[in-house]
């Protein structure tokens, strides 16, 4: 019995060695443990999972998008054929393309559900205003992903939907004509438009979304999540009692600005 547990301990330390090695040199394991095992309000529930659901939808878009980018050709003479190839000839191509196409709507719908939960829980109030603003930027970026991605199949629907979209933007006061000129990349929608939309769709906007999500989650960790409106800890409710002592793992209970005295 004793030898068995000694062997087990030996196996365990061998299995954990890579993690210990990483932790000693980076502190990343501790950071991940802090992130995964931080405290959340006891009455948080399914509504609080909408942010992670949105994140999952975005990651599915990123992974399926990388696979599509391996076969898609952003050239007016080849784009439509490359999409036909992905759908009809590539092994499981129809599935990856279908997931990306439907997943785009799922991502936007989940983002709206998450935003509605944040709004109804009053989670946009002090001290989380900045996270709301980052959320608004994420929403705008998500919509732009939809707009730029729609052109890529280069079929009739894609082409004319983009004509309508660019013309709509063109009607904006002052900046409209410049924006329309920038988006179409020339006098008409053609190869310059397609490569511009492709670059925006698979490099620029996803990069911005990754960065913004990083900031968003940092603030969620720093500030903690908001309790539901039916809780005594709900956002914006006046508290008379002194806050309970904390170990700081549930986010900041009473945030203070840099240099402000507590
Ligand atoms: C790519 C899109 C987004 C992702 C991946 C995302 C992810 C998350 C996650 C994981 C959380 C913590 C858990 C939760 O409360 O659900 C959160 C919280 C929050 N999100 Fe988002 N979010 C996104 C878009 C938005 C949008 C569009 C808004 C509003 C305009 C927003 C505003 C907030 C706020 C204010 C919080 C703090 C909530 C609280 O303290 O209870 N987010 N987000």
PDB file of N, CA, C and O and ligand atoms in Angstrom, residues 35 38 41 46-58 107 110-112 114-119 121-125 128-140 142 209 212-213 216-217 219-221 223-227 235, ligand 1:
ATOM      1  N   UNK A  35      -7.703  33.226 -12.479  1.00  0.00           N
ATOM      2  CA  UNK A  35      -8.792  33.538 -13.414  1.00  0.00           C
ATOM      3  C   UNK A  35      -9.941  32.527 -13.283  1.00  0.00           C
ATOM      4  O   UNK A  35     -11.107  32.894 -13.212  1.00  0.00           O
ATOM      5  N   UNK A  38     -11.560  32.460  -9.424  1.00  0.00           N
ATOM      6  CA  UNK A  38     -11.887  33.687  -8.726  1.00  0.00           C
ATOM      7  C   UNK A  38     -13.327  33.596  -8.234  1.00  0.00           C
ATOM      8  O   UNK A  38     -14.129  32.791  -8.738  1.00  0.00           O
ATOM      9  N   UNK A  41     -20.395  36.384  -7.493  1.00  0.00           N
ATOM     10  CA  UNK A  41     -21.497  36.478  -6.528  1.00  0.00           C
ATOM     11  C   UNK A  41     -22.239  35.148  -6.416  1.00  0.00           C
ATOM     12  O   UNK A  41     -22.396  34.443  -7.410  1.00  0.00           O
ATOM     13  N   UNK A  46     -27.395  31.455 -14.892  1.00  0.00           N
ATOM     14  CA  UNK A  46     -27.283  31.236 -16.335  1.00  0.00           C
ATOM     15  C   UNK A  46     -27.100  32.536 -17.110  1.00  0.00           C
ATOM     16  O   UNK A  46     -26.424  32.555 -18.133  1.00  0.00           O
ATOM     17  N   UNK A  47     -27.734  33.631 -16.643  1.00  0.00           N
ATOM     18  CA  UNK A  47     -27.620  34.898 -17.384  1.00  0.00           C
ATOM     19  C   UNK A  47     -26.156  35.336 -17.517  1.00  0.00           C
ATOM     20  O   UNK A  47     -25.778  35.981 -18.485  1.00  0.00           O
ATOM     21  N   UNK A  48     -25.356  34.958 -16.493  1.00  0.00           N
ATOM     22  CA  UNK A  48     -23.949  35.368 -16.520  1.00  0.00           C
ATOM     23  C   UNK A  48     -23.104  34.552 -17.500  1.00  0.00           C
ATOM     24  O   UNK A  48     -21.932  34.830 -17.672  1.00  0.00           O
ATOM     25  N   UNK A  49     -23.728  33.508 -18.091  1.00  0.00           N
ATOM     26  CA  UNK A  49     -22.926  32.696 -19.023  1.00  0.00           C
ATOM     27  C   UNK A  49     -22.959  33.271 -20.446  1.00  0.00           C
ATOM     28  O   UNK A  49     -22.271  32.779 -21.325  1.00  0.00           O
ATOM     29  N   UNK A  50     -23.776  34.324 -20.659  1.00  0.00           N
ATOM     30  CA  UNK A  50     -23.934  34.827 -22.034  1.00  0.00           C
ATOM     31  C   UNK A  50     -22.636  35.444 -22.586  1.00  0.00           C
ATOM     32  O   UNK A  50     -22.368  35.356 -23.779  1.00  0.00           O
ATOM     33  N   UNK A  51     -21.827  36.046 -21.688  1.00  0.00           N
ATOM     34  CA  UNK A  51     -20.548  36.610 -22.133  1.00  0.00           C
ATOM     35  C   UNK A  51     -19.628  35.504 -22.619  1.00  0.00           C
ATOM     36  O   UNK A  51     -19.026  35.601 -23.699  1.00  0.00           O
ATOM     37  N   UNK A  52     -19.533  34.410 -21.848  1.00  0.00           N
ATOM     38  CA  UNK A  52     -18.670  33.290 -22.265  1.00  0.00           C
ATOM     39  C   UNK A  52     -19.229  32.626 -23.517  1.00  0.00           C
ATOM     40  O   UNK A  52     -18.455  32.157 -24.363  1.00  0.00           O
ATOM     41  N   UNK A  53     -20.573  32.586 -23.644  1.00  0.00           N
ATOM     42  CA  UNK A  53     -21.164  32.001 -24.848  1.00  0.00           C
ATOM     43  C   UNK A  53     -20.757  32.841 -26.064  1.00  0.00           C
ATOM     44  O   UNK A  53     -20.398  32.304 -27.119  1.00  0.00           O
ATOM     45  N   UNK A  54     -20.773  34.177 -25.906  1.00  0.00           N
ATOM     46  CA  UNK A  54     -20.356  35.062 -27.008  1.00  0.00           C
ATOM     47  C   UNK A  54     -18.894  34.804 -27.358  1.00  0.00           C
ATOM     48  O   UNK A  54     -18.515  34.733 -28.529  1.00  0.00           O
ATOM     49  N   UNK A  55     -18.079  34.636 -26.310  1.00  0.00           N
ATOM     50  CA  UNK A  55     -16.647  34.375 -26.529  1.00  0.00           C
ATOM     51  C   UNK A  55     -16.471  33.068 -27.304  1.00  0.00           C
ATOM     52  O   UNK A  55     -15.675  32.993 -28.246  1.00  0.00           O
ATOM     53  N   UNK A  56     -17.231  32.025 -26.910  1.00  0.00           N
ATOM     54  CA  UNK A  56     -17.132  30.737 -27.597  1.00  0.00           C
ATOM     55  C   UNK A  56     -17.519  30.905 -29.068  1.00  0.00           C
ATOM     56  O   UNK A  56     -16.829  30.394 -29.961  1.00  0.00           O
ATOM     57  N   UNK A  57     -18.614  31.651 -29.322  1.00  0.00           N
ATOM     58  CA  UNK A  57     -19.057  31.863 -30.712  1.00  0.00           C
ATOM     59  C   UNK A  57     -17.948  32.571 -31.506  1.00  0.00           C
ATOM     60  O   UNK A  57     -17.673  32.222 -32.657  1.00  0.00           O
ATOM     61  N   UNK A  58     -17.289  33.547 -30.876  1.00  0.00           N
ATOM     62  CA  UNK A  58     -16.219  34.261 -31.581  1.00  0.00           C
ATOM     63  C   UNK A  58     -15.057  33.314 -31.898  1.00  0.00           C
ATOM     64  O   UNK A  58     -14.493  33.349 -32.998  1.00  0.00           O
ATOM     65  N   UNK A 107     -23.117  34.634 -33.322  1.00  0.00           N
ATOM     66  CA  UNK A 107     -22.219  35.547 -32.596  1.00  0.00           C
ATOM     67  C   UNK A 107     -22.911  36.888 -32.326  1.00  0.00           C
ATOM     68  O   UNK A 107     -22.924  37.390 -31.202  1.00  0.00           O
ATOM     69  N   UNK A 110     -25.912  36.444 -29.865  1.00  0.00           N
ATOM     70  CA  UNK A 110     -25.439  36.251 -28.481  1.00  0.00           C
ATOM     71  C   UNK A 110     -24.910  37.556 -27.890  1.00  0.00           C
ATOM     72  O   UNK A 110     -25.099  37.854 -26.711  1.00  0.00           O
ATOM     73  N   UNK A 111     -24.243  38.349 -28.750  1.00  0.00           N
ATOM     74  CA  UNK A 111     -23.703  39.620 -28.276  1.00  0.00           C
ATOM     75  C   UNK A 111     -24.851  40.527 -27.796  1.00  0.00           C
ATOM     76  O   UNK A 111     -24.762  41.168 -26.748  1.00  0.00           O
ATOM     77  N   UNK A 112     -25.964  40.519 -28.556  1.00  0.00           N
ATOM     78  CA  UNK A 112     -27.121  41.333 -28.158  1.00  0.00           C
ATOM     79  C   UNK A 112     -27.742  40.800 -26.864  1.00  0.00           C
ATOM     80  O   UNK A 112     -28.116  41.573 -25.981  1.00  0.00           O
ATOM     81  N   UNK A 114     -26.195  39.158 -24.489  1.00  0.00           N
ATOM     82  CA  UNK A 114     -25.253  39.497 -23.408  1.00  0.00           C
ATOM     83  C   UNK A 114     -25.395  40.973 -23.036  1.00  0.00           C
ATOM     84  O   UNK A 114     -25.449  41.332 -21.857  1.00  0.00           O
ATOM     85  N   UNK A 115     -25.523  41.820 -24.062  1.00  0.00           N
ATOM     86  CA  UNK A 115     -25.657  43.259 -23.814  1.00  0.00           C
ATOM     87  C   UNK A 115     -26.973  43.535 -23.060  1.00  0.00           C
ATOM     88  O   UNK A 115     -27.001  44.363 -22.146  1.00  0.00           O
ATOM     89  N   UNK A 116     -28.038  42.809 -23.437  1.00  0.00           N
ATOM     90  CA  UNK A 116     -29.329  42.994 -22.754  1.00  0.00           C
ATOM     91  C   UNK A 116     -29.211  42.599 -21.291  1.00  0.00           C
ATOM     92  O   UNK A 116     -29.711  43.291 -20.397  1.00  0.00           O
ATOM     93  N   UNK A 117     -28.506  41.508 -21.008  1.00  0.00           N
ATOM     94  CA  UNK A 117     -28.326  41.065 -19.614  1.00  0.00           C
ATOM     95  C   UNK A 117     -27.550  42.135 -18.822  1.00  0.00           C
ATOM     96  O   UNK A 117     -27.930  42.500 -17.708  1.00  0.00           O
ATOM     97  N   UNK A 118     -26.485  42.674 -19.451  1.00  0.00           N
ATOM     98  CA  UNK A 118     -25.679  43.699 -18.783  1.00  0.00           C
ATOM     99  C   UNK A 118     -26.543  44.928 -18.495  1.00  0.00           C
ATOM    100  O   UNK A 118     -26.506  45.508 -17.403  1.00  0.00           O
ATOM    101  N   UNK A 119     -27.377  45.297 -19.482  1.00  0.00           N
ATOM    102  CA  UNK A 119     -28.234  46.469 -19.322  1.00  0.00           C
ATOM    103  C   UNK A 119     -29.267  46.240 -18.212  1.00  0.00           C
ATOM    104  O   UNK A 119     -29.420  47.064 -17.307  1.00  0.00           O
ATOM    105  N   UNK A 121     -29.258  44.174 -15.744  1.00  0.00           N
ATOM    106  CA  UNK A 121     -28.657  44.003 -14.414  1.00  0.00           C
ATOM    107  C   UNK A 121     -27.994  45.301 -13.930  1.00  0.00           C
ATOM    108  O   UNK A 121     -27.403  45.334 -12.866  1.00  0.00           O
ATOM    109  N   UNK A 122     -28.066  46.345 -14.746  1.00  0.00           N
ATOM    110  CA  UNK A 122     -27.419  47.611 -14.369  1.00  0.00           C
ATOM    111  C   UNK A 122     -25.909  47.487 -14.299  1.00  0.00           C
ATOM    112  O   UNK A 122     -25.239  48.281 -13.618  1.00  0.00           O
ATOM    113  N   UNK A 123     -25.346  46.492 -15.030  1.00  0.00           N
ATOM    114  CA  UNK A 123     -23.909  46.230 -14.904  1.00  0.00           C
ATOM    115  C   UNK A 123     -23.056  47.251 -15.655  1.00  0.00           C
ATOM    116  O   UNK A 123     -21.841  47.192 -15.616  1.00  0.00           O
ATOM    117  N   UNK A 124     -23.719  48.208 -16.343  1.00  0.00           N
ATOM    118  CA  UNK A 124     -22.967  49.260 -17.048  1.00  0.00           C
ATOM    119  C   UNK A 124     -22.655  50.427 -16.116  1.00  0.00           C
ATOM    120  O   UNK A 124     -21.919  51.335 -16.451  1.00  0.00           O
ATOM    121  N   UNK A 125     -23.234  50.394 -14.884  1.00  0.00           N
ATOM    122  CA  UNK A 125     -23.056  51.533 -13.970  1.00  0.00           C
ATOM    123  C   UNK A 125     -21.666  51.534 -13.332  1.00  0.00           C
ATOM    124  O   UNK A 125     -20.948  50.544 -13.422  1.00  0.00           O
ATOM    125  N   UNK A 128     -18.248  50.198 -13.926  1.00  0.00           N
ATOM    126  CA  UNK A 128     -18.059  49.362 -15.114  1.00  0.00           C
ATOM    127  C   UNK A 128     -18.352  50.095 -16.423  1.00  0.00           C
ATOM    128  O   UNK A 128     -18.520  49.468 -17.475  1.00  0.00           O
ATOM    129  N   UNK A 129     -18.420  51.441 -16.383  1.00  0.00           N
ATOM    130  CA  UNK A 129     -18.744  52.202 -17.605  1.00  0.00           C
ATOM    131  C   UNK A 129     -17.746  51.922 -18.727  1.00  0.00           C
ATOM    132  O   UNK A 129     -18.114  51.799 -19.896  1.00  0.00           O
ATOM    133  N   UNK A 130     -16.456  51.825 -18.351  1.00  0.00           N
ATOM    134  CA  UNK A 130     -15.425  51.623 -19.374  1.00  0.00           C
ATOM    135  C   UNK A 130     -15.624  50.276 -20.073  1.00  0.00           C
ATOM    136  O   UNK A 130     -15.440  50.157 -21.287  1.00  0.00           O
ATOM    137  N   UNK A 131     -16.054  49.263 -19.292  1.00  0.00           N
ATOM    138  CA  UNK A 131     -16.270  47.960 -19.914  1.00  0.00           C
ATOM    139  C   UNK A 131     -17.471  48.002 -20.863  1.00  0.00           C
ATOM    140  O   UNK A 131     -17.490  47.315 -21.866  1.00  0.00           O
ATOM    141  N   UNK A 132     -18.453  48.827 -20.547  1.00  0.00           N
ATOM    142  CA  UNK A 132     -19.597  49.009 -21.462  1.00  0.00           C
ATOM    143  C   UNK A 132     -19.109  49.645 -22.753  1.00  0.00           C
ATOM    144  O   UNK A 132     -19.467  49.221 -23.859  1.00  0.00           O
ATOM    145  N   UNK A 133     -18.237  50.679 -22.619  1.00  0.00           N
ATOM    146  CA  UNK A 133     -17.728  51.368 -23.818  1.00  0.00           C
ATOM    147  C   UNK A 133     -16.926  50.384 -24.684  1.00  0.00           C
ATOM    148  O   UNK A 133     -17.081  50.341 -25.912  1.00  0.00           O
ATOM    149  N   UNK A 134     -16.108  49.547 -24.034  1.00  0.00           N
ATOM    150  CA  UNK A 134     -15.348  48.538 -24.798  1.00  0.00           C
ATOM    151  C   UNK A 134     -16.333  47.586 -25.477  1.00  0.00           C
ATOM    152  O   UNK A 134     -16.144  47.186 -26.632  1.00  0.00           O
ATOM    153  N   UNK A 135     -17.428  47.252 -24.767  1.00  0.00           N
ATOM    154  CA  UNK A 135     -18.468  46.399 -25.349  1.00  0.00           C
ATOM    155  C   UNK A 135     -19.085  47.027 -26.587  1.00  0.00           C
ATOM    156  O   UNK A 135     -19.308  46.352 -27.592  1.00  0.00           O
ATOM    157  N   UNK A 136     -19.337  48.336 -26.539  1.00  0.00           N
ATOM    158  CA  UNK A 136     -19.924  49.019 -27.708  1.00  0.00           C
ATOM    159  C   UNK A 136     -18.960  48.918 -28.898  1.00  0.00           C
ATOM    160  O   UNK A 136     -19.378  48.648 -30.034  1.00  0.00           O
ATOM    161  N   UNK A 137     -17.652  49.074 -28.623  1.00  0.00           N
ATOM    162  CA  UNK A 137     -16.673  48.938 -29.712  1.00  0.00           C
ATOM    163  C   UNK A 137     -16.682  47.509 -30.260  1.00  0.00           C
ATOM    164  O   UNK A 137     -16.602  47.293 -31.472  1.00  0.00           O
ATOM    165  N   UNK A 138     -16.819  46.522 -29.344  1.00  0.00           N
ATOM    166  CA  UNK A 138     -16.878  45.122 -29.789  1.00  0.00           C
ATOM    167  C   UNK A 138     -18.100  44.890 -30.685  1.00  0.00           C
ATOM    168  O   UNK A 138     -18.020  44.188 -31.695  1.00  0.00           O
ATOM    169  N   UNK A 139     -19.210  45.515 -30.303  1.00  0.00           N
ATOM    170  CA  UNK A 139     -20.438  45.372 -31.092  1.00  0.00           C
ATOM    171  C   UNK A 139     -20.229  45.946 -32.501  1.00  0.00           C
ATOM    172  O   UNK A 139     -20.563  45.311 -33.507  1.00  0.00           O
ATOM    173  N   UNK A 140     -19.621  47.143 -32.556  1.00  0.00           N
ATOM    174  CA  UNK A 140     -19.367  47.777 -33.859  1.00  0.00           C
ATOM    175  C   UNK A 140     -18.436  46.899 -34.701  1.00  0.00           C
ATOM    176  O   UNK A 140     -18.668  46.684 -35.904  1.00  0.00           O
ATOM    177  N   UNK A 142     -18.011  43.667 -34.461  1.00  0.00           N
ATOM    178  CA  UNK A 142     -18.741  42.458 -34.843  1.00  0.00           C
ATOM    179  C   UNK A 142     -19.600  42.716 -36.077  1.00  0.00           C
ATOM    180  O   UNK A 142     -19.630  41.927 -37.017  1.00  0.00           O
ATOM    181  N   UNK A 209     -10.696  42.824 -32.395  1.00  0.00           N
ATOM    182  CA  UNK A 209     -11.635  42.135 -31.491  1.00  0.00           C
ATOM    183  C   UNK A 209     -10.856  41.358 -30.422  1.00  0.00           C
ATOM    184  O   UNK A 209     -11.197  41.411 -29.236  1.00  0.00           O
ATOM    185  N   UNK A 212      -9.592  43.868 -27.881  1.00  0.00           N
ATOM    186  CA  UNK A 212     -10.687  44.419 -27.069  1.00  0.00           C
ATOM    187  C   UNK A 212     -11.219  43.367 -26.089  1.00  0.00           C
ATOM    188  O   UNK A 212     -11.536  43.684 -24.935  1.00  0.00           O
ATOM    189  N   UNK A 213     -11.307  42.099 -26.523  1.00  0.00           N
ATOM    190  CA  UNK A 213     -11.783  41.045 -25.617  1.00  0.00           C
ATOM    191  C   UNK A 213     -10.790  40.895 -24.447  1.00  0.00           C
ATOM    192  O   UNK A 213     -11.194  40.721 -23.295  1.00  0.00           O
ATOM    193  N   UNK A 216     -11.534  43.653 -22.135  1.00  0.00           N
ATOM    194  CA  UNK A 216     -12.858  43.406 -21.564  1.00  0.00           C
ATOM    195  C   UNK A 216     -12.750  42.402 -20.406  1.00  0.00           C
ATOM    196  O   UNK A 216     -13.262  42.632 -19.310  1.00  0.00           O
ATOM    197  N   UNK A 217     -12.027  41.297 -20.652  1.00  0.00           N
ATOM    198  CA  UNK A 217     -11.930  40.257 -19.623  1.00  0.00           C
ATOM    199  C   UNK A 217     -11.044  40.706 -18.464  1.00  0.00           C
ATOM    200  O   UNK A 217     -11.283  40.348 -17.304  1.00  0.00           O
ATOM    201  N   UNK A 219     -10.968  43.716 -17.325  1.00  0.00           N
ATOM    202  CA  UNK A 219     -11.833  44.545 -16.472  1.00  0.00           C
ATOM    203  C   UNK A 219     -12.870  43.695 -15.729  1.00  0.00           C
ATOM    204  O   UNK A 219     -13.203  43.992 -14.583  1.00  0.00           O
ATOM    205  N   UNK A 220     -13.359  42.622 -16.373  1.00  0.00           N
ATOM    206  CA  UNK A 220     -14.304  41.733 -15.678  1.00  0.00           C
ATOM    207  C   UNK A 220     -13.609  41.145 -14.448  1.00  0.00           C
ATOM    208  O   UNK A 220     -14.175  41.065 -13.360  1.00  0.00           O
ATOM    209  N   UNK A 221     -12.324  40.762 -14.620  1.00  0.00           N
ATOM    210  CA  UNK A 221     -11.583  40.171 -13.497  1.00  0.00           C
ATOM    211  C   UNK A 221     -11.310  41.212 -12.414  1.00  0.00           C
ATOM    212  O   UNK A 221     -11.440  40.955 -11.228  1.00  0.00           O
ATOM    213  N   UNK A 223     -12.905  44.072 -11.786  1.00  0.00           N
ATOM    214  CA  UNK A 223     -14.063  44.673 -11.120  1.00  0.00           C
ATOM    215  C   UNK A 223     -15.045  43.646 -10.567  1.00  0.00           C
ATOM    216  O   UNK A 223     -15.924  43.989  -9.773  1.00  0.00           O
ATOM    217  N   UNK A 224     -14.932  42.382 -10.991  1.00  0.00           N
ATOM    218  CA  UNK A 224     -15.895  41.365 -10.564  1.00  0.00           C
ATOM    219  C   UNK A 224     -17.193  41.525 -11.335  1.00  0.00           C
ATOM    220  O   UNK A 224     -17.421  42.549 -11.972  1.00  0.00           O
ATOM    221  N   UNK A 225     -18.078  40.496 -11.282  1.00  0.00           N
ATOM    222  CA  UNK A 225     -19.345  40.626 -12.018  1.00  0.00           C
ATOM    223  C   UNK A 225     -20.447  41.117 -11.074  1.00  0.00           C
ATOM    224  O   UNK A 225     -20.371  40.976  -9.865  1.00  0.00           O
ATOM    225  N   UNK A 226     -21.480  41.701 -11.707  1.00  0.00           N
ATOM    226  CA  UNK A 226     -22.568  42.319 -10.953  1.00  0.00           C
ATOM    227  C   UNK A 226     -23.613  41.284 -10.545  1.00  0.00           C
ATOM    228  O   UNK A 226     -23.969  40.417 -11.348  1.00  0.00           O
ATOM    229  N   UNK A 227     -24.137  41.412  -9.335  1.00  0.00           N
ATOM    230  CA  UNK A 227     -25.216  40.528  -8.882  1.00  0.00           C
ATOM    231  C   UNK A 227     -26.508  40.872  -9.614  1.00  0.00           C
ATOM    232  O   UNK A 227     -26.677  41.988 -10.101  1.00  0.00           O
ATOM    233  N   UNK A 235     -26.368  46.069  -8.505  1.00  0.00           N
ATOM    234  CA  UNK A 235     -25.628  47.269  -8.900  1.00  0.00           C
ATOM    235  C   UNK A 235     -26.437  48.520  -8.583  1.00  0.00           C
ATOM    236  O   UNK A 235     -27.650  48.544  -8.790  1.00  0.00           O
TER     237      UNK A 235
HETATM  238  C1  LIG B   1     -17.144  39.891 -28.514  1.00  0.00           C
HETATM  239  C2  LIG B   1     -18.122  40.282 -27.727  1.00  0.00           C
HETATM  240  C3  LIG B   1     -18.134  40.121 -26.219  1.00  0.00           C
HETATM  241  C4  LIG B   1     -17.551  39.158 -25.439  1.00  0.00           C
HETATM  242  C5  LIG B   1     -16.712  37.962 -25.890  1.00  0.00           C
HETATM  243  C6  LIG B   1     -17.868  39.484 -24.052  1.00  0.00           C
HETATM  244  C7  LIG B   1     -17.471  38.721 -22.963  1.00  0.00           C
HETATM  245  C8  LIG B   1     -17.826  39.001 -21.647  1.00  0.00           C
HETATM  246  C9  LIG B   1     -17.650  38.121 -20.510  1.00  0.00           C
HETATM  247  C10 LIG B   1     -17.047  36.700 -20.594  1.00  0.00           C
HETATM  248  C11 LIG B   1     -18.107  38.757 -19.410  1.00  0.00           C
HETATM  249  C12 LIG B   1     -18.155  38.210 -17.961  1.00  0.00           C
HETATM  250  C13 LIG B   1     -19.343  37.271 -17.783  1.00  0.00           C
HETATM  251  C14 LIG B   1     -20.675  37.905 -18.103  1.00  0.00           C
HETATM  252  O1  LIG B   1     -21.009  38.927 -17.479  1.00  0.00           O
HETATM  253  O2  LIG B   1     -21.359  37.395 -19.007  1.00  0.00           O
HETATM  254  C15 LIG B   1     -18.542  40.083 -19.815  1.00  0.00           C
HETATM  255  C16 LIG B   1     -19.017  41.081 -18.976  1.00  0.00           C
HETATM  256  C17 LIG B   1     -19.431  42.357 -19.374  1.00  0.00           C
HETATM  257  N1  LIG B   1     -19.664  42.748 -20.686  1.00  0.00           N
HETATM  258 FE1  LIG B   1     -19.176  41.695 -22.337  1.00  0.00          FE
HETATM  259  N2  LIG B   1     -18.606  40.651 -24.030  1.00  0.00           N
HETATM  260  C18 LIG B   1     -18.819  41.063 -25.330  1.00  0.00           C
HETATM  261  C19 LIG B   1     -19.581  42.153 -25.751  1.00  0.00           C
HETATM  262  C20 LIG B   1     -20.147  43.096 -24.899  1.00  0.00           C
HETATM  263  C21 LIG B   1     -21.023  44.182 -25.302  1.00  0.00           C
HETATM  264  C22 LIG B   1     -21.520  44.398 -26.736  1.00  0.00           C
HETATM  265  C23 LIG B   1     -21.298  44.927 -24.165  1.00  0.00           C
HETATM  266  C24 LIG B   1     -22.128  46.189 -24.031  1.00  0.00           C
HETATM  267  C25 LIG B   1     -22.219  47.120 -24.914  1.00  0.00           C
HETATM  268  C26 LIG B   1     -20.597  44.301 -23.055  1.00  0.00           C
HETATM  269  C27 LIG B   1     -20.545  44.779 -21.761  1.00  0.00           C
HETATM  270  C28 LIG B   1     -20.114  44.063 -20.658  1.00  0.00           C
HETATM  271  C29 LIG B   1     -20.112  44.549 -19.288  1.00  0.00           C
HETATM  272  C30 LIG B   1     -20.517  45.978 -18.808  1.00  0.00           C
HETATM  273  C31 LIG B   1     -19.684  43.482 -18.489  1.00  0.00           C
HETATM  274  C32 LIG B   1     -19.553  43.462 -16.955  1.00  0.00           C
HETATM  275  C33 LIG B   1     -20.780  42.732 -16.452  1.00  0.00           C
HETATM  276  C34 LIG B   1     -20.847  42.626 -14.956  1.00  0.00           C
HETATM  277  O3  LIG B   1     -19.999  43.174 -14.261  1.00  0.00           O
HETATM  278  O4  LIG B   1     -21.788  41.973 -14.465  1.00  0.00           O
HETATM  279  N3  LIG B   1     -19.934  43.186 -23.520  1.00  0.00           N
HETATM  280  N4  LIG B   1     -18.385  40.197 -21.195  1.00  0.00           N
END
